[in-house]
């Protein structure tokens, strides 16, 4: 990479941020399409998000990704919110355009592309059980309705957090059900779903367990864990042992990044380059 007077800046704001694999993925992509841009990670505290976003506008940067804890806060800061980001209730990609900050959300798209790639599955006509009702759970649930899923069931430890998702889905053709995140409730509904998605943060620590019995999983079920580090969570190990199809969240990370890249640059994302850079950054060169 050669930095000169014309180098354009994109990046990511988060707290914490040092662990992010996005710079590896995006800088590899920018180099592959020969753009004189660079992608940097910025540690931004939530109380400084407004000034940091104003800063990228005033510095005429191209845009940024937003990660924890900024995605919801940004809705009230950007000048315009794209319709899907409004529905998904969060912004993960900001573009600076003609002096305005415009918010997009590429997480739902990333999820849909991820399951297409990993399971050769589309959401249309599917019944989906989502564990978790935080930012990721909400984006996935709304994407399911946007793509024509027949039924969405959301399980969460804190039942009250499911209400905003239920409200957004009400009035769409997708049936909705809220349940507790306990083995008994999950066991009751899992036989009627095609896809189970973990969108809780349980599994980020290798010893973490959702406490689901092995009998929850079966060969006809596809199980997607939005966690990608560790590459195999306990949930995915249990599902594999039961003969279910499994995938971790690396494909969602890749495709949300690819879409953000296309929004900023107007160029087709070099997916193979991005996938390789991401795998190396997350798992090391051997995978
Ligand atoms: P993200 O943006 O990654 O979705 P988040 O918005 O903080 O992060 O959401 C985290 C999700 O993981 C929530 O569904 C949370 O459940 P609560 O709404 O009850 O907090 C879930 N979660 C986190 N730790 C958990 C735990 N130990 N057991 C069960 N669920 C947990």
mmCIF file of C-alpha atoms and ligand atoms in Angstrom:
data_model
loop_
_atom_site.group_PDB
_atom_site.id
_atom_site.type_symbol
_atom_site.label_atom_id
_atom_site.label_comp_id
_atom_site.label_asym_id
_atom_site.label_seq_id
_atom_site.Cartn_x
_atom_site.Cartn_y
_atom_site.Cartn_z
ATOM 1 C CA UNK A 1 0.000 0.000 0.000
ATOM 2 C CA UNK A 2 1.299 3.438 -0.937
ATOM 3 C CA UNK A 3 -0.158 6.375 0.997
ATOM 4 C CA UNK A 4 -0.019 9.673 -0.873
ATOM 5 C CA UNK A 5 -1.936 12.927 -1.169
ATOM 6 C CA UNK A 6 -4.881 11.287 -2.907
ATOM 7 C CA UNK A 7 -5.385 8.284 -0.626
ATOM 8 C CA UNK A 8 -9.039 7.975 0.446
ATOM 9 C CA UNK A 9 -10.011 6.700 3.874
ATOM 10 C CA UNK A 10 -12.677 4.200 4.921
ATOM 11 C CA UNK A 11 -12.724 2.290 8.186
ATOM 12 C CA UNK A 12 -14.610 0.908 11.146
ATOM 13 C CA UNK A 13 -15.666 2.459 14.468
ATOM 14 C CA UNK A 14 -16.157 0.240 17.507
ATOM 15 C CA UNK A 15 -15.375 -0.283 21.159
ATOM 16 C CA UNK A 16 -13.604 -2.668 21.591
ATOM 17 C CA UNK A 17 -12.123 -2.758 18.093
ATOM 18 C CA UNK A 18 -8.571 -4.170 18.229
ATOM 19 C CA UNK A 19 -9.819 -7.711 17.416
ATOM 20 C CA UNK A 20 -11.490 -6.695 14.122
ATOM 21 C CA UNK A 21 -10.708 -8.633 10.943
ATOM 22 C CA UNK A 22 -12.342 -6.011 8.720
ATOM 23 C CA UNK A 23 -9.130 -4.076 7.885
ATOM 24 C CA UNK A 24 -7.485 -7.275 6.580
ATOM 25 C CA UNK A 25 -10.538 -8.077 4.441
ATOM 26 C CA UNK A 26 -11.083 -4.568 3.053
ATOM 27 C CA UNK A 27 -7.464 -3.608 2.452
ATOM 28 C CA UNK A 28 -6.948 -6.839 0.503
ATOM 29 C CA UNK A 29 -10.052 -5.982 -1.560
ATOM 30 C CA UNK A 30 -9.005 -2.362 -2.148
ATOM 31 C CA UNK A 31 -5.555 -3.489 -3.293
ATOM 32 C CA UNK A 32 -7.082 -6.125 -5.587
ATOM 33 C CA UNK A 33 -9.193 -3.555 -7.435
ATOM 34 C CA UNK A 34 -6.264 -1.092 -7.402
ATOM 35 C CA UNK A 35 -8.014 1.697 -5.528
ATOM 36 C CA UNK A 36 -5.837 4.225 -3.732
ATOM 37 C CA UNK A 37 -7.877 3.854 -0.544
ATOM 38 C CA UNK A 38 -7.095 2.473 2.885
ATOM 39 C CA UNK A 39 -9.301 0.980 5.611
ATOM 40 C CA UNK A 40 -8.478 1.732 9.258
ATOM 41 C CA UNK A 41 -9.922 0.699 12.635
ATOM 42 C CA UNK A 42 -10.833 3.476 15.084
ATOM 43 C CA UNK A 43 -11.564 2.946 18.767
ATOM 44 C CA UNK A 44 -14.587 5.217 19.286
ATOM 45 C CA UNK A 45 -16.522 5.407 22.556
ATOM 46 C CA UNK A 46 -20.318 5.688 22.174
ATOM 47 C CA UNK A 47 -20.435 9.218 23.640
ATOM 48 C CA UNK A 48 -18.064 10.299 20.829
ATOM 49 C CA UNK A 49 -19.905 8.637 17.948
ATOM 50 C CA UNK A 50 -21.597 11.858 16.862
ATOM 51 C CA UNK A 51 -18.393 13.879 16.730
ATOM 52 C CA UNK A 52 -16.503 11.010 15.099
ATOM 53 C CA UNK A 53 -19.129 10.720 12.331
ATOM 54 C CA UNK A 54 -19.205 14.492 11.879
ATOM 55 C CA UNK A 55 -15.418 14.223 11.640
ATOM 56 C CA UNK A 56 -15.438 11.761 8.753
ATOM 57 C CA UNK A 57 -17.903 13.998 6.931
ATOM 58 C CA UNK A 58 -15.761 17.093 7.484
ATOM 59 C CA UNK A 59 -12.594 15.226 6.494
ATOM 60 C CA UNK A 60 -14.392 14.041 3.365
ATOM 61 C CA UNK A 61 -13.687 10.373 4.079
ATOM 62 C CA UNK A 62 -15.659 7.879 1.978
ATOM 63 C CA UNK A 63 -17.431 6.140 4.857
ATOM 64 C CA UNK A 64 -17.183 3.757 7.783
ATOM 65 C CA UNK A 65 -18.546 0.505 9.134
ATOM 66 C CA UNK A 66 -20.024 0.577 12.606
ATOM 67 C CA UNK A 67 -19.836 -2.262 15.074
ATOM 68 C CA UNK A 68 -20.650 -2.807 18.761
ATOM 69 C CA UNK A 69 -21.890 -0.579 20.418
ATOM 70 C CA UNK A 70 -22.705 1.928 17.661
ATOM 71 C CA UNK A 71 -25.184 0.305 15.286
ATOM 72 C CA UNK A 72 -28.397 1.471 16.950
ATOM 73 C CA UNK A 73 -27.062 4.830 18.180
ATOM 74 C CA UNK A 74 -26.152 5.797 14.632
ATOM 75 C CA UNK A 75 -29.800 5.750 13.497
ATOM 76 C CA UNK A 76 -30.320 9.112 15.210
ATOM 77 C CA UNK A 77 -27.033 10.634 14.073
ATOM 78 C CA UNK A 78 -26.843 10.075 10.321
ATOM 79 C CA UNK A 79 -28.649 12.486 7.969
ATOM 80 C CA UNK A 80 -30.520 9.781 6.057
ATOM 81 C CA UNK A 81 -31.318 6.129 6.776
ATOM 82 C CA UNK A 82 -31.845 3.682 3.936
ATOM 83 C CA UNK A 83 -35.233 1.875 4.109
ATOM 84 C CA UNK A 84 -33.791 -1.562 4.924
ATOM 85 C CA UNK A 85 -31.574 -0.155 7.688
ATOM 86 C CA UNK A 86 -34.658 1.518 9.163
ATOM 87 C CA UNK A 87 -36.519 -1.809 9.158
ATOM 88 C CA UNK A 88 -33.532 -3.713 10.520
ATOM 89 C CA UNK A 89 -33.289 -1.074 13.276
ATOM 90 C CA UNK A 90 -29.552 -0.523 12.958
ATOM 91 C CA UNK A 91 -26.828 1.014 10.772
ATOM 92 C CA UNK A 92 -23.597 -0.890 10.103
ATOM 93 C CA UNK A 93 -22.376 1.058 7.060
ATOM 94 C CA UNK A 94 -22.182 4.823 6.646
ATOM 95 C CA UNK A 95 -21.473 6.556 3.353
ATOM 96 C CA UNK A 96 -20.443 10.192 3.025
ATOM 97 C CA UNK A 97 -22.254 11.548 -0.034
ATOM 98 C CA UNK A 98 -22.393 15.207 -1.049
ATOM 99 C CA UNK A 99 -21.707 16.297 2.530
ATOM 100 C CA UNK A 100 -24.356 14.008 4.015
ATOM 101 C CA UNK A 101 -24.037 10.902 6.169
ATOM 102 C CA UNK A 102 -26.211 8.088 4.816
ATOM 103 C CA UNK A 103 -26.789 4.938 6.880
ATOM 104 C CA UNK A 104 -27.174 1.419 5.458
ATOM 105 C CA UNK A 105 -27.366 -2.036 6.968
ATOM 106 C CA UNK A 106 -25.609 -4.903 5.215
ATOM 107 C CA UNK A 107 -25.897 -7.482 8.047
ATOM 108 C CA UNK A 108 -29.242 -8.904 6.901
ATOM 109 C CA UNK A 109 -27.965 -9.183 3.327
ATOM 110 C CA UNK A 110 -24.757 -10.786 4.633
ATOM 111 C CA UNK A 111 -26.771 -13.398 6.502
ATOM 112 C CA UNK A 112 -28.963 -14.221 3.501
ATOM 113 C CA UNK A 113 -25.920 -14.580 1.230
ATOM 114 C CA UNK A 114 -24.121 -16.593 3.909
ATOM 115 C CA UNK A 115 -26.816 -19.266 4.154
ATOM 116 C CA UNK A 116 -27.136 -19.353 0.363
ATOM 117 C CA UNK A 117 -23.429 -20.037 0.099
ATOM 118 C CA UNK A 118 -23.134 -22.467 3.019
ATOM 119 C CA UNK A 119 -26.450 -24.353 2.808
ATOM 120 C CA UNK A 120 -27.595 -23.480 -0.724
ATOM 121 C CA UNK A 121 -30.714 -22.197 1.044
ATOM 122 C CA UNK A 122 -32.893 -19.135 0.498
ATOM 123 C CA UNK A 123 -35.193 -17.793 3.219
ATOM 124 C CA UNK A 124 -38.312 -17.857 1.050
ATOM 125 C CA UNK A 125 -40.877 -20.292 2.434
ATOM 126 C CA UNK A 126 -38.609 -21.294 5.338
ATOM 127 C CA UNK A 127 -39.375 -21.589 9.046
ATOM 128 C CA UNK A 128 -36.545 -20.101 11.069
ATOM 129 C CA UNK A 129 -35.741 -20.271 14.787
ATOM 130 C CA UNK A 130 -33.470 -17.441 15.935
ATOM 131 C CA UNK A 131 -31.776 -17.570 19.332
ATOM 132 C CA UNK A 132 -31.140 -13.991 20.511
ATOM 133 C CA UNK A 133 -32.970 -10.682 20.145
ATOM 134 C CA UNK A 134 -30.058 -8.222 20.174
ATOM 135 C CA UNK A 135 -28.821 -6.326 17.122
ATOM 136 C CA UNK A 136 -27.823 -9.456 15.206
ATOM 137 C CA UNK A 137 -30.997 -11.378 16.098
ATOM 138 C CA UNK A 138 -33.184 -8.495 15.030
ATOM 139 C CA UNK A 139 -31.390 -7.984 11.693
ATOM 140 C CA UNK A 140 -31.683 -11.692 10.882
ATOM 141 C CA UNK A 141 -35.354 -11.878 11.911
ATOM 142 C CA UNK A 142 -36.302 -8.875 9.755
ATOM 143 C CA UNK A 143 -34.260 -10.179 6.820
ATOM 144 C CA UNK A 144 -36.242 -13.430 7.076
ATOM 145 C CA UNK A 145 -39.493 -11.490 6.636
ATOM 146 C CA UNK A 146 -38.056 -9.325 3.825
ATOM 147 C CA UNK A 147 -37.065 -12.505 1.977
ATOM 148 C CA UNK A 148 -40.425 -14.255 2.455
ATOM 149 C CA UNK A 149 -39.822 -16.701 5.313
ATOM 150 C CA UNK A 150 -43.079 -18.425 6.310
ATOM 151 C CA UNK A 151 -42.412 -18.330 10.032
ATOM 152 C CA UNK A 152 -39.929 -16.706 12.404
ATOM 153 C CA UNK A 153 -39.569 -17.828 16.004
ATOM 154 C CA UNK A 154 -37.343 -15.750 18.292
ATOM 155 C CA UNK A 155 -36.045 -17.177 21.569
ATOM 156 C CA UNK A 156 -34.439 -14.825 24.060
ATOM 157 C CA UNK A 157 -33.278 -14.889 27.677
ATOM 158 C CA UNK A 158 -34.991 -11.531 28.279
ATOM 159 C CA UNK A 159 -38.504 -11.875 26.804
ATOM 160 C CA UNK A 160 -39.212 -8.105 26.746
ATOM 161 C CA UNK A 161 -36.453 -7.552 24.164
ATOM 162 C CA UNK A 162 -38.412 -9.550 21.588
ATOM 163 C CA UNK A 163 -41.276 -7.002 21.463
ATOM 164 C CA UNK A 164 -39.682 -4.560 18.962
ATOM 165 C CA UNK A 165 -39.001 -7.442 16.569
ATOM 166 C CA UNK A 166 -42.576 -8.737 16.955
ATOM 167 C CA UNK A 167 -43.884 -5.219 16.211
ATOM 168 C CA UNK A 168 -41.784 -4.897 13.057
ATOM 169 C CA UNK A 169 -42.916 -8.292 11.750
ATOM 170 C CA UNK A 170 -46.603 -7.805 12.656
ATOM 171 C CA UNK A 171 -48.574 -7.018 9.527
ATOM 172 C CA UNK A 172 -46.197 -8.906 7.213
ATOM 173 C CA UNK A 173 -47.148 -12.314 5.802
ATOM 174 C CA UNK A 174 -44.514 -13.975 8.030
ATOM 175 C CA UNK A 175 -45.952 -15.727 11.116
ATOM 176 C CA UNK A 176 -44.180 -14.832 14.347
ATOM 177 C CA UNK A 177 -43.721 -16.498 17.709
ATOM 178 C CA UNK A 178 -41.721 -15.475 20.790
ATOM 179 C CA UNK A 179 -40.395 -18.123 23.182
ATOM 180 C CA UNK A 180 -37.993 -18.428 26.100
ATOM 181 C CA UNK A 181 -34.364 -19.429 25.597
ATOM 182 C CA UNK A 182 -34.773 -22.665 27.552
ATOM 183 C CA UNK A 183 -34.273 -26.240 26.437
ATOM 184 C CA UNK A 184 -37.929 -27.174 26.841
ATOM 185 C CA UNK A 185 -39.276 -24.285 24.713
ATOM 186 C CA UNK A 186 -36.674 -24.856 22.018
ATOM 187 C CA UNK A 187 -37.267 -28.586 21.953
ATOM 188 C CA UNK A 188 -40.988 -27.907 21.473
ATOM 189 C CA UNK A 189 -40.575 -25.782 18.313
ATOM 190 C CA UNK A 190 -37.382 -27.102 16.717
ATOM 191 C CA UNK A 191 -39.077 -29.976 14.889
ATOM 192 C CA UNK A 192 -41.133 -27.464 12.888
ATOM 193 C CA UNK A 193 -38.186 -25.349 11.617
ATOM 194 C CA UNK A 194 -35.762 -25.660 8.694
ATOM 195 C CA UNK A 195 -33.042 -23.418 10.065
ATOM 196 C CA UNK A 196 -31.785 -22.641 13.581
ATOM 197 C CA UNK A 197 -29.589 -19.551 14.010
ATOM 198 C CA UNK A 198 -27.565 -18.612 17.066
ATOM 199 C CA UNK A 199 -27.501 -14.807 17.293
ATOM 200 C CA UNK A 200 -26.688 -14.657 21.011
ATOM 201 C CA UNK A 201 -23.141 -13.988 22.157
ATOM 202 C CA UNK A 202 -23.094 -17.375 23.914
ATOM 203 C CA UNK A 203 -20.218 -19.356 22.406
ATOM 204 C CA UNK A 204 -17.724 -16.517 22.093
ATOM 205 C CA UNK A 205 -15.888 -18.105 25.020
ATOM 206 C CA UNK A 206 -15.033 -21.726 24.155
ATOM 207 C CA UNK A 207 -16.574 -22.995 27.439
ATOM 208 C CA UNK A 208 -19.905 -21.127 26.835
ATOM 209 C CA UNK A 209 -22.994 -23.293 26.534
ATOM 210 C CA UNK A 210 -26.635 -22.601 25.764
ATOM 211 C CA UNK A 211 -27.415 -25.793 27.660
ATOM 212 C CA UNK A 212 -29.403 -27.398 24.835
ATOM 213 C CA UNK A 213 -29.758 -31.198 24.929
ATOM 214 C CA UNK A 214 -28.359 -33.199 21.996
ATOM 215 C CA UNK A 215 -31.910 -34.237 21.062
ATOM 216 C CA UNK A 216 -32.625 -30.689 19.760
ATOM 217 C CA UNK A 217 -30.554 -31.352 16.637
ATOM 218 C CA UNK A 218 -31.396 -33.706 13.778
ATOM 219 C CA UNK A 219 -30.069 -34.441 10.272
ATOM 220 C CA UNK A 220 -32.843 -32.430 8.582
ATOM 221 C CA UNK A 221 -31.902 -29.200 10.377
ATOM 222 C CA UNK A 222 -29.481 -26.510 9.172
ATOM 223 C CA UNK A 223 -27.682 -24.749 12.050
ATOM 224 C CA UNK A 224 -25.958 -21.380 11.531
ATOM 225 C CA UNK A 225 -23.927 -19.774 14.311
ATOM 226 C CA UNK A 226 -23.221 -16.064 13.796
ATOM 227 C CA UNK A 227 -20.091 -16.571 15.930
ATOM 228 C CA UNK A 228 -16.995 -17.292 13.817
ATOM 229 C CA UNK A 229 -14.309 -17.228 16.494
ATOM 230 C CA UNK A 230 -14.020 -19.951 17.763
ATOM 231 C CA UNK A 231 -14.721 -21.585 14.408
ATOM 232 C CA UNK A 232 -16.697 -24.376 16.107
ATOM 233 C CA UNK A 233 -18.899 -23.436 19.060
ATOM 234 C CA UNK A 234 -20.370 -26.049 21.362
ATOM 235 C CA UNK A 235 -23.687 -25.549 19.531
ATOM 236 C CA UNK A 236 -22.104 -26.379 16.167
ATOM 237 C CA UNK A 237 -20.276 -29.376 17.637
ATOM 238 C CA UNK A 238 -23.541 -30.768 19.042
ATOM 239 C CA UNK A 239 -25.332 -30.128 15.746
ATOM 240 C CA UNK A 240 -22.545 -31.800 13.735
ATOM 241 C CA UNK A 241 -22.606 -34.837 16.031
ATOM 242 C CA UNK A 242 -26.357 -35.150 15.399
ATOM 243 C CA UNK A 243 -25.828 -35.065 11.624
ATOM 244 C CA UNK A 244 -27.238 -31.541 11.076
ATOM 245 C CA UNK A 245 -25.787 -29.230 8.391
ATOM 246 C CA UNK A 246 -23.704 -26.528 10.097
ATOM 247 C CA UNK A 247 -21.954 -23.262 9.348
ATOM 248 C CA UNK A 248 -20.280 -20.556 11.395
ATOM 249 C CA UNK A 249 -20.645 -16.796 10.881
ATOM 250 C CA UNK A 250 -17.626 -16.169 8.676
ATOM 251 C CA UNK A 251 -19.786 -16.126 5.547
ATOM 252 C CA UNK A 252 -22.066 -13.457 7.071
ATOM 253 C CA UNK A 253 -19.026 -11.367 7.985
ATOM 254 C CA UNK A 254 -17.659 -11.735 4.459
ATOM 255 C CA UNK A 255 -20.872 -10.818 2.656
ATOM 256 C CA UNK A 256 -21.795 -7.871 4.895
ATOM 257 C CA UNK A 257 -18.286 -6.565 4.186
ATOM 258 C CA UNK A 258 -18.570 -7.189 0.457
ATOM 259 C CA UNK A 259 -21.839 -5.262 0.272
ATOM 260 C CA UNK A 260 -20.354 -2.348 2.246
ATOM 261 C CA UNK A 261 -17.387 -2.348 -0.149
ATOM 262 C CA UNK A 262 -19.750 -2.121 -3.122
ATOM 263 C CA UNK A 263 -21.770 0.682 -1.503
ATOM 264 C CA UNK A 264 -18.627 2.762 -0.931
ATOM 265 C CA UNK A 265 -16.711 2.055 -4.114
ATOM 266 C CA UNK A 266 -19.358 1.235 -6.714
ATOM 267 C CA UNK A 267 -17.089 -1.676 -7.717
ATOM 268 C CA UNK A 268 -17.856 -5.377 -7.585
ATOM 269 C CA UNK A 269 -16.317 -6.835 -4.428
ATOM 270 C CA UNK A 270 -13.460 -9.306 -5.091
ATOM 271 C CA UNK A 271 -15.010 -12.053 -2.960
ATOM 272 C CA UNK A 272 -12.284 -14.676 -3.271
ATOM 273 C CA UNK A 273 -9.615 -12.183 -2.172
ATOM 274 C CA UNK A 274 -11.752 -11.010 0.740
ATOM 275 C CA UNK A 275 -12.559 -14.559 1.858
ATOM 276 C CA UNK A 276 -8.892 -15.561 1.836
ATOM 277 C CA UNK A 277 -7.814 -12.447 3.766
ATOM 278 C CA UNK A 278 -10.565 -12.983 6.314
ATOM 279 C CA UNK A 279 -9.735 -16.651 6.891
ATOM 280 C CA UNK A 280 -6.076 -15.833 7.352
ATOM 281 C CA UNK A 281 -6.841 -12.981 9.744
ATOM 282 C CA UNK A 282 -9.326 -14.975 11.820
ATOM 283 C CA UNK A 283 -7.940 -18.520 11.799
ATOM 284 C CA UNK A 284 -4.328 -18.111 10.671
ATOM 285 C CA UNK A 285 -2.760 -19.098 7.379
ATOM 286 C CA UNK A 286 -3.307 -22.830 7.781
ATOM 287 C CA UNK A 287 -7.092 -22.835 7.239
HETATM 288 P P1 LIG B 1 -25.385 -8.251 19.028
HETATM 289 O O1 LIG B 1 -25.341 -6.881 18.404
HETATM 290 O O2 LIG B 1 -24.156 -9.065 18.741
HETATM 291 O O3 LIG B 1 -26.647 -8.986 18.725
HETATM 292 P P2 LIG B 1 -26.426 -7.594 21.630
HETATM 293 O O4 LIG B 1 -27.356 -6.639 20.989
HETATM 294 O O5 LIG B 1 -25.711 -7.198 22.878
HETATM 295 O O6 LIG B 1 -25.291 -8.039 20.623
HETATM 296 O O7 LIG B 1 -27.255 -8.961 21.894
HETATM 297 C C1 LIG B 1 -26.710 -10.048 22.583
HETATM 298 C C2 LIG B 1 -27.707 -11.204 22.590
HETATM 299 O O8 LIG B 1 -27.106 -12.320 23.283
HETATM 300 C C3 LIG B 1 -29.015 -10.926 23.329
HETATM 301 O O9 LIG B 1 -30.065 -11.673 22.741
HETATM 302 C C4 LIG B 1 -28.697 -11.454 24.735
HETATM 303 O O10 LIG B 1 -29.830 -11.805 25.500
HETATM 304 P P3 LIG B 1 -30.571 -10.736 26.466
HETATM 305 O O11 LIG B 1 -31.442 -9.913 25.551
HETATM 306 O O12 LIG B 1 -31.318 -11.545 27.415
HETATM 307 O O13 LIG B 1 -29.464 -9.914 27.087
HETATM 308 C C5 LIG B 1 -27.925 -12.693 24.385
HETATM 309 N N1 LIG B 1 -27.092 -13.149 25.492
HETATM 310 C C6 LIG B 1 -25.927 -12.604 25.920
HETATM 311 N N2 LIG B 1 -25.416 -13.316 26.952
HETATM 312 C C7 LIG B 1 -26.290 -14.349 27.179
HETATM 313 C C8 LIG B 1 -26.334 -15.451 28.089
HETATM 314 N N3 LIG B 1 -25.356 -15.652 28.987
HETATM 315 N N4 LIG B 1 -27.370 -16.313 28.011
HETATM 316 C C9 LIG B 1 -28.349 -16.136 27.094
HETATM 317 N N5 LIG B 1 -28.375 -15.127 26.193
HETATM 318 C C10 LIG B 1 -27.363 -14.242 26.240
#
